[in-house]
Coordinates of C-alpha atoms in Angstrom, one line a residue:
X1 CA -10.3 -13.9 -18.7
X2 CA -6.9 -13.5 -16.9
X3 CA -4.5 -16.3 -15.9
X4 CA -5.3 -18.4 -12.9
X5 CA -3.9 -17.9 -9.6
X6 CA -0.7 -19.7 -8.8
X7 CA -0.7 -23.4 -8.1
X8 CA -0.8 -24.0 -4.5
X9 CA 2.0 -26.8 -4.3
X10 CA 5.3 -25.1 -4.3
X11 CA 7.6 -26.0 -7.4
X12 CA 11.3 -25.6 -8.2
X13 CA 11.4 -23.6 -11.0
X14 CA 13.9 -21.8 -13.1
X15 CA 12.8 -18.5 -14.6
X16 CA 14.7 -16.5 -17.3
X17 CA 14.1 -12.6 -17.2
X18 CA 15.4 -10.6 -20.1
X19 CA 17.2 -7.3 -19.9
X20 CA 16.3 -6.4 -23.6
X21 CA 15.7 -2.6 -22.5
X22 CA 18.9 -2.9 -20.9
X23 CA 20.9 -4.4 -23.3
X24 CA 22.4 -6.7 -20.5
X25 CA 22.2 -10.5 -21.0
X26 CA 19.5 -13.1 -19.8
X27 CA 19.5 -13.5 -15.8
X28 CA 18.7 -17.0 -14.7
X29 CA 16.7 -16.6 -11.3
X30 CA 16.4 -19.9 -9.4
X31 CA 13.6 -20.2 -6.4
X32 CA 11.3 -22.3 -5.3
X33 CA 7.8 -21.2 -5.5
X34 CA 6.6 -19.9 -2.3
X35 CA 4.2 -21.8 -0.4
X36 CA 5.2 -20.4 2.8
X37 CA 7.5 -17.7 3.8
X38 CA 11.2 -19.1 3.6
X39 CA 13.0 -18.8 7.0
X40 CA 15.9 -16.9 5.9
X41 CA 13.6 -14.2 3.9
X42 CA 14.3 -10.8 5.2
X43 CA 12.0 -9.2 2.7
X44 CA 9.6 -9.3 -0.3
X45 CA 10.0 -7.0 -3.5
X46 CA 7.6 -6.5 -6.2
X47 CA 8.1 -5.9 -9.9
X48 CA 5.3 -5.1 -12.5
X49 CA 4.8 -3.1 -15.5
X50 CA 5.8 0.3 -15.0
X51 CA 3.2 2.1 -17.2
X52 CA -0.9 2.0 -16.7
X53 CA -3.3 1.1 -18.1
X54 CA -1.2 -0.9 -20.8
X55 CA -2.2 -4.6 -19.1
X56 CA -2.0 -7.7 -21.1
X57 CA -2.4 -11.1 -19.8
X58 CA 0.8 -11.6 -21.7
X59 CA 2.8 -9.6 -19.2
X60 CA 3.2 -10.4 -14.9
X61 CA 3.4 -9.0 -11.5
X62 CA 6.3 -10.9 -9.6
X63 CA 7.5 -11.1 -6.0
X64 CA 10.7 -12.0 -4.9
X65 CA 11.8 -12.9 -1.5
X66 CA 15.0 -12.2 -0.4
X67 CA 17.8 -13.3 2.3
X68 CA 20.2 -10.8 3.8
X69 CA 22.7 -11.5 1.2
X70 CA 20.2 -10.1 -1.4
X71 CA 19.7 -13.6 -2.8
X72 CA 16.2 -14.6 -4.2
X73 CA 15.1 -17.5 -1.9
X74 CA 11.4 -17.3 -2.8
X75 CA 9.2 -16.1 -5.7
X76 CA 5.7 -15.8 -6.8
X77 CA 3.7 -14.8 -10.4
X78 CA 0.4 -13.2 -10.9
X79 CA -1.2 -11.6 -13.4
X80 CA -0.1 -7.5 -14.5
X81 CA -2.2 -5.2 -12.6
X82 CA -1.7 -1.0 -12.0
X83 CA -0.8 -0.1 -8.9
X84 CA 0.2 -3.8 -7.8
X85 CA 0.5 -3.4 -3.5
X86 CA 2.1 -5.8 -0.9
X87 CA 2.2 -5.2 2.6
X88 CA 4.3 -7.1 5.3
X89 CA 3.9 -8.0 9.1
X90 CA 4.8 -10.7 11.4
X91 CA 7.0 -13.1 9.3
X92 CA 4.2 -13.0 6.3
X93 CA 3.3 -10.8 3.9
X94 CA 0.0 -10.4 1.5
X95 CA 0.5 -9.9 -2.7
X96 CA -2.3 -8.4 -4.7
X97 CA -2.2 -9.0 -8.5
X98 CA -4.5 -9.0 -11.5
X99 CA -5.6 -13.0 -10.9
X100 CA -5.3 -13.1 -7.2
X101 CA -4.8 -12.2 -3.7
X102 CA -2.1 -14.2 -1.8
X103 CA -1.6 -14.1 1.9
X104 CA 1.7 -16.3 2.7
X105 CA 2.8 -16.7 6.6
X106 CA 5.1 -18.7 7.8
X107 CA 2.9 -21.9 8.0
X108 CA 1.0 -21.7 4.6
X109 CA -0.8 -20.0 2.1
X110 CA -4.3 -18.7 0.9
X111 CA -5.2 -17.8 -2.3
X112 CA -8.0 -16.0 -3.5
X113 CA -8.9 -15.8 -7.5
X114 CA -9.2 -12.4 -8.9
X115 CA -10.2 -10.7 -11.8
X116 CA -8.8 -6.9 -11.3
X117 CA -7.2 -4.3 -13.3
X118 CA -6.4 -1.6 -10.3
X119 CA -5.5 -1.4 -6.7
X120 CA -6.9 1.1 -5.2
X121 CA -4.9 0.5 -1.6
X122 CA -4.0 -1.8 0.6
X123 CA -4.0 -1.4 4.7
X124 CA -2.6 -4.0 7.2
X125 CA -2.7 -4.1 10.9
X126 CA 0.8 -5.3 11.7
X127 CA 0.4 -7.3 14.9
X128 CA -2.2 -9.6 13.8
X129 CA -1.1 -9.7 9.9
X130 CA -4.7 -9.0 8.4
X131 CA -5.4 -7.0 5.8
X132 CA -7.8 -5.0 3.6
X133 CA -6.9 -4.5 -0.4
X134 CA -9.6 -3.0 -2.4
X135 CA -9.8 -2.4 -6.2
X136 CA -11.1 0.0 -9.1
X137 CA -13.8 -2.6 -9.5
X138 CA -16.2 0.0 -12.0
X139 CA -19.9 -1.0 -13.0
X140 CA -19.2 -4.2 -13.7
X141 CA -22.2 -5.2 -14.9
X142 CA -23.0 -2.7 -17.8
X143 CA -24.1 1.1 -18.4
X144 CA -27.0 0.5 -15.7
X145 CA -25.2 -0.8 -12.8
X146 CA -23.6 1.1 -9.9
X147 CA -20.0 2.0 -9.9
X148 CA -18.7 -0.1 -7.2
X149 CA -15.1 -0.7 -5.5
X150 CA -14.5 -4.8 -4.8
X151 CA -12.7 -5.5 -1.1
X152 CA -10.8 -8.5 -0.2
X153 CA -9.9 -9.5 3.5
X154 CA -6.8 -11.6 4.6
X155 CA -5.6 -13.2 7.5
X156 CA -2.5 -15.4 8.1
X157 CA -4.8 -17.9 9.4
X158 CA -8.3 -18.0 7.6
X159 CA -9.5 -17.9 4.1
X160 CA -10.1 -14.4 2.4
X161 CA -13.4 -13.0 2.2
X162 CA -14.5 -10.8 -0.8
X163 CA -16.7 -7.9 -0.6
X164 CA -18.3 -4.7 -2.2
X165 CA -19.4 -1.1 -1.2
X166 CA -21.1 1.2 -3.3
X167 CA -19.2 3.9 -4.5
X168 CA -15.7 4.9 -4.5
X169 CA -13.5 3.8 -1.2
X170 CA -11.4 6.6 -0.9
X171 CA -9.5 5.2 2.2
X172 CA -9.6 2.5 4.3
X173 CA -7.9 1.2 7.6
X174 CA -7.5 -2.0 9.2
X175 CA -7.6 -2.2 13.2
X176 CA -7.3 -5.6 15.0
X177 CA -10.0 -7.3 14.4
X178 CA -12.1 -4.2 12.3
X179 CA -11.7 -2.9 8.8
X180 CA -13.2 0.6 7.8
X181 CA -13.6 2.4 5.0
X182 CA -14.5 5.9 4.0
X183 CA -16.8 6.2 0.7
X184 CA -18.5 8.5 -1.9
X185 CA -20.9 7.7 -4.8
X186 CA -19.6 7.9 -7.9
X187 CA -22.4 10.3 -8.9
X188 CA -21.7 12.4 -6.1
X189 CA -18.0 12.7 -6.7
X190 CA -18.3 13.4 -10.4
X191 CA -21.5 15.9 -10.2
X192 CA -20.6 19.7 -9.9
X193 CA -21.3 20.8 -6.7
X194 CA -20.0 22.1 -3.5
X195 CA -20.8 19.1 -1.2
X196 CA -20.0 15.9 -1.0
X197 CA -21.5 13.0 1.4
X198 CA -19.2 10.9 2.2
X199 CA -20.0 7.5 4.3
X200 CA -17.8 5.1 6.7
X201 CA -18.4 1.8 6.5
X202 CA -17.4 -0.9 8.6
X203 CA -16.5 -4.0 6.7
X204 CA -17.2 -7.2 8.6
X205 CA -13.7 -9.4 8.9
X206 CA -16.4 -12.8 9.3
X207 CA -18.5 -11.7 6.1
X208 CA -21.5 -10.5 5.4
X209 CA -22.5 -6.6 4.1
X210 CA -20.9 -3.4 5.0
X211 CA -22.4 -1.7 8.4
X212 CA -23.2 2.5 7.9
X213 CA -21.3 3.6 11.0
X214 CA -21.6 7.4 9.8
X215 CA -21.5 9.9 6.9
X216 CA -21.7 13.6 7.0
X217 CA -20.9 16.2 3.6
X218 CA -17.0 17.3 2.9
X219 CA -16.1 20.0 0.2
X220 CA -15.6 18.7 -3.0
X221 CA -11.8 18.1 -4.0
X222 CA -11.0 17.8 0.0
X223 CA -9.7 14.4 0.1
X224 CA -7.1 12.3 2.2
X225 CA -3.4 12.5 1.8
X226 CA -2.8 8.4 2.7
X227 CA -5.2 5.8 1.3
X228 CA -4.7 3.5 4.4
X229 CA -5.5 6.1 7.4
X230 CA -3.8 5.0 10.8
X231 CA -5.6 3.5 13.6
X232 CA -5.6 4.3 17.1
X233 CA -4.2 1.9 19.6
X234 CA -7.9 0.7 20.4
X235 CA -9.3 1.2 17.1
X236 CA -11.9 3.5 17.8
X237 CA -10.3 6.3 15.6
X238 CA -8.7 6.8 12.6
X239 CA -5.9 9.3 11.5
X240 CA -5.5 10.6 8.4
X241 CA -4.3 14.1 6.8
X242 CA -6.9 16.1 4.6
X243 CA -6.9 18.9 2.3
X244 CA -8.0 20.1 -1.5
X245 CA -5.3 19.0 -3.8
X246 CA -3.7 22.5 -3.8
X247 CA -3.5 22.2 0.1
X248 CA -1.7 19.2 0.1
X249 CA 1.0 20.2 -2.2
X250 CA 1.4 23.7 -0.1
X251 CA 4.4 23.6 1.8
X252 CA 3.2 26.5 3.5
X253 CA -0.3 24.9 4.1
X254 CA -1.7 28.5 3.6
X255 CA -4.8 26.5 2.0
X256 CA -5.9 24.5 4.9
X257 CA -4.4 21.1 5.5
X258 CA -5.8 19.5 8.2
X259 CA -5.2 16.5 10.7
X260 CA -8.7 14.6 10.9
X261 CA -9.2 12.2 13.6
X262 CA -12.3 9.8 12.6
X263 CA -14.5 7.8 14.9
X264 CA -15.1 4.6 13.8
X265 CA -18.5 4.5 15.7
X266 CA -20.4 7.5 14.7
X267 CA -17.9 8.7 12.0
X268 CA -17.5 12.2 13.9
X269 CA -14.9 14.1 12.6
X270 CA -12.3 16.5 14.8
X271 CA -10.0 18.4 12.6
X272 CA -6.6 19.8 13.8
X273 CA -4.3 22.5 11.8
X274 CA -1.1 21.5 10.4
X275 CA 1.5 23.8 9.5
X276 CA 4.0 21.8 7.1
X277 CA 7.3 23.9 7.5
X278 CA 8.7 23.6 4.1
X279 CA 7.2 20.3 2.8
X280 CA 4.1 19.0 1.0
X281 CA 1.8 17.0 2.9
X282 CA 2.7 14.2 0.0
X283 CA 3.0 10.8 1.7
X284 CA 4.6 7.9 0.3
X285 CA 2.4 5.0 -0.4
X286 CA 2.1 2.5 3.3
X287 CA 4.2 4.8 5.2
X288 CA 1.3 6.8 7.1
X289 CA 2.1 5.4 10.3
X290 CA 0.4 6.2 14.5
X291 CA 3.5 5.4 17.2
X292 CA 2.3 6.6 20.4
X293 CA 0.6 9.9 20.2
X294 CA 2.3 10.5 16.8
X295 CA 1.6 10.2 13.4
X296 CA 4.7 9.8 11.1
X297 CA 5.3 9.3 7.3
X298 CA 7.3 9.5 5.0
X299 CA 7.5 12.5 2.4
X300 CA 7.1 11.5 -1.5
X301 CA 8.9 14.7 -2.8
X302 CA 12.0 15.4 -0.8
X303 CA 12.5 12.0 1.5
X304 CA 11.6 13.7 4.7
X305 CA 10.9 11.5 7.4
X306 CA 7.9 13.5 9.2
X307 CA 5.5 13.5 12.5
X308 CA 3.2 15.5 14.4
X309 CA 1.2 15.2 17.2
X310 CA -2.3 13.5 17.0
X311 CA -5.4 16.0 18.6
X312 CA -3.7 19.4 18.5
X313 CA -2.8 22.3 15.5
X314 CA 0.8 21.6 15.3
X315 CA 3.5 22.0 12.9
X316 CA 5.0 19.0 11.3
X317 CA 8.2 17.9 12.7
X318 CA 11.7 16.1 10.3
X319 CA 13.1 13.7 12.2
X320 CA 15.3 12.6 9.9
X321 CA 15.8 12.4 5.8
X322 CA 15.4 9.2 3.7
X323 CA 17.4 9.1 0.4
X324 CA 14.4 8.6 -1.4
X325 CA 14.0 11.5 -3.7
X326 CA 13.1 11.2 -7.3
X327 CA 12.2 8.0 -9.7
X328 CA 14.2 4.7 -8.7
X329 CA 12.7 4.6 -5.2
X330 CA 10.2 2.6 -2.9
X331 CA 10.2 3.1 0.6
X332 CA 7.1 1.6 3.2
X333 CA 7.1 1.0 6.5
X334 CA 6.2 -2.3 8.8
X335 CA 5.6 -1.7 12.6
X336 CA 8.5 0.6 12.9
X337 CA 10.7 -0.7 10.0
X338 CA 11.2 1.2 7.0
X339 CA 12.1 -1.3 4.2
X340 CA 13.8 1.0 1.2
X341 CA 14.8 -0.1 -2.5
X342 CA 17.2 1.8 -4.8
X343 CA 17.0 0.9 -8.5
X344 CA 20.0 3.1 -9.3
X345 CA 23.1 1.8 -10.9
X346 CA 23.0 -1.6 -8.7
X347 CA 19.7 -1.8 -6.7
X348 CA 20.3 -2.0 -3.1
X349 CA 18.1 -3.0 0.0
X350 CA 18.4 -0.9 3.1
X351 CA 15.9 -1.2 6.1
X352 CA 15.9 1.9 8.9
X353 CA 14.4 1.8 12.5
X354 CA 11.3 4.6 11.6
X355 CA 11.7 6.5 15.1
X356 CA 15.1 7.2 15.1
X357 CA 16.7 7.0 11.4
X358 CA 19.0 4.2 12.6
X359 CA 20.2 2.0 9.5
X360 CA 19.2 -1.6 10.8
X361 CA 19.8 -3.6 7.9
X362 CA 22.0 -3.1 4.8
X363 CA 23.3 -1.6 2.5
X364 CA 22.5 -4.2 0.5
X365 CA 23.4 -4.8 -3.2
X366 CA 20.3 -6.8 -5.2
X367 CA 22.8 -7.7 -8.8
X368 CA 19.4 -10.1 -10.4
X369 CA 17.2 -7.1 -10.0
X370 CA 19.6 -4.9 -12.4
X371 CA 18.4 -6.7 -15.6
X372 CA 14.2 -6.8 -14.5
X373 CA 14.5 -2.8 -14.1
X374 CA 13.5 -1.4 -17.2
X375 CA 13.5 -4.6 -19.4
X376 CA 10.7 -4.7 -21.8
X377 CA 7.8 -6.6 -20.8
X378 CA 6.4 -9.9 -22.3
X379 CA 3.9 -7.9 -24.4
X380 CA 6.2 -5.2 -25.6
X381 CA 4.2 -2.3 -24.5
X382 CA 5.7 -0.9 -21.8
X383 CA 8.4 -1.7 -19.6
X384 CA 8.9 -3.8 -16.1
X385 CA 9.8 -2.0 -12.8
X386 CA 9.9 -2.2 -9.0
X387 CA 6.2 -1.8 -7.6
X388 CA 7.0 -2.3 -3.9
X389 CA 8.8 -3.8 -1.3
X390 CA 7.8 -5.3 2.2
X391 CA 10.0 -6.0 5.2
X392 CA 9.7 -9.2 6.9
X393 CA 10.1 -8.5 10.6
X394 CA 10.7 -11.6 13.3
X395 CA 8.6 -10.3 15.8
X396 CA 6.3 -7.2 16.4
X397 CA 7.5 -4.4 17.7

């Protein structure tokens, strides 16, 4: 079994993190434990164990909230988990880790105990701050059983609700008050052939067992870009960019990437060309983002800040360049922030208006993180790391 969830009373608390890898001396970090979101937080960073699947219940996934002076004013603890994802909105933010699934707004908390070894993803609708975080739940119940992925849902002001679909989620998408998700077997995915059904779902947000909205056959190997696909203002489609893995890392998109625009009540599919002009299709994790009648995100090989237009063959469009090339980096976006961390030399915290490229916030300098960043884990096996980092905007925008 893995460690409970966190208490829910919030306690002042003095934790020591070594910098063994780092040959730098013990940092004392002092916060209190958060059981809401503190007022002068500006943002949330994660840090976990940097390699999979090495997960001990010795070793931790951490969050740390931070002021605009890059001072730790809030933390939590949860149990090591691959892939650990947060996601922020309106002055809250939710956590997922091995034991639990913590929603914290700005008037409480709720907890939900886990017991996970993966994320799969995590999708938020920003303007009502509910979420969708599934997992690589597996069989769970022996050789016979069916592979499975576990969903939780969250929302600032009701308790989580835990659910299941039968097969794989291979992306997922919460708009307003709906949650979707797009889903193979695990025996279809796995068999050799050239077909693959694949099924959307619509995952009830007040309980009770996933609706069939739709499913039609896809090529095998021709899969989405962005776990969490985009929603449309009214929710009644869903954005995403597909392609075969060679297509997707084409930057001349020769092979056939394509813009698919989902309905969320029939699960009819209309595809639209993109042309990528020089870049992979590769999208950062929580970037993949619909402002107006565009879709932008942020590229995962050279720090390209990229759109196109939604409904029509196009060719992708920079608007501006991140500095977020290489290892060191995490970079997601919240409404129309981008919240960015660079764990090189001194880690720094920078946040930029997505649109434009405008710096809004920062640079700044994060000195307690220096000593976390490649210091050996409790269990020895592997080494800690920044998982992710969530902005923590004062209104919606």
């Amino acid at each position: 079994m893995l460690r409970p969830s966190v208490p829910a009373l919030a306690a002042l608390t003095a934790i020591v993190l070594a910098a063994s890898a780092c040959g730098q001396d013990p940092v004392p970090i002092t916060a209190a434990e958060m059981a809401t979101v503190p007022s002068q937080a500006i943002a949330v960073v994660t840090v976990g164990p940097s390699q999979p699947p090495i997960m001990t219940k010795a070793d931790h996934t951490s969050a740390f909230a931070i002021d605009a002076d890059g001072n730790v004013v809030g933390k939590l603890q949860g149990g090591a988990i691959d892939s650990a994802s947060i996601v922020g909105w309106n002055r809250g933010f939710t956590l997922a880790t091995a034991d639990s699934v913590t929603t914290v707004s700005q008037s409480g908390r709720n907890v939900l105990a886990n017991d996970e070894d993966g994320v799969e993803g995590i999708a938020q609708d920003f303007t009502s701050g509910r979420s969708l975080v599934w997992f690589n739940t597996g069989t769970g119940g022996g050789p016979a059983a069916q592979y499975r992925h576990d969903y939780v849902l969250t929302s600032p002001d009701t308790a989580p609700l835990r659910g299941s679909v039968p097969g794989l989620m291979l992306s997922a998408a919460h708009c307003g008050k709906r949650a979707f998700g797009v889903v193979v077997t695990f025996d279809d995915l796995t068999a050799p052939q050239p077909m693959i059904k694949h099924r959307l779902f619509e995952l009830p947000i007040d309980g009770g067992e996933p609706v069939l909205r739709g499913e039609w056959e896809w090529p095998n190997g021709f899969r989405s870009e962005s776990r969490a696909s985009a929603c449309s203002a009214d929710g009644s489609a869903l954005f995403n960019l597909y392609g075969s893995v060679e297509a997707r890392r084409n930057e001349t998109s020769a092979l056939g990437l394509e813009l698919v625009q989902l309905d969320t009540a029939t699960g009819a599919r209309t595809p639209s060309h993109v042309g990528m002009a020089g870049h992979t299709a590769w999208a950062r994790p929580n970037t993949l983002t619909r402002i107006g009648d565009r879709l932008y995100w942020i590229n995962g090989d050279d720090g390209a800040v990229l759109s196109i237009p939604l409904n029509q063959p196009s060719e992708v469009r920079k608007e501006w360049d991140l500095a977020a090339t290489g290892f060191g980096h995490q970079a997601t976006v919240t409404g129309t922030t981008v919240a960015h961390i660079d764990t090189h030399n001194t880690p720094t915290y920078d946040e930029y208006d997505l649109i434009t490229g405008q710096k809004i916030r920062g640079t700044i300098e994060l000195p307690w993180l220096k000593s976390i960043v490649h210091s050996q884990t409790e269990s020895g096996k592997t080494t800690y790391a920044v998982a992710g980092v969530a902005c923590l905007p004062a209104s919606s925008t």
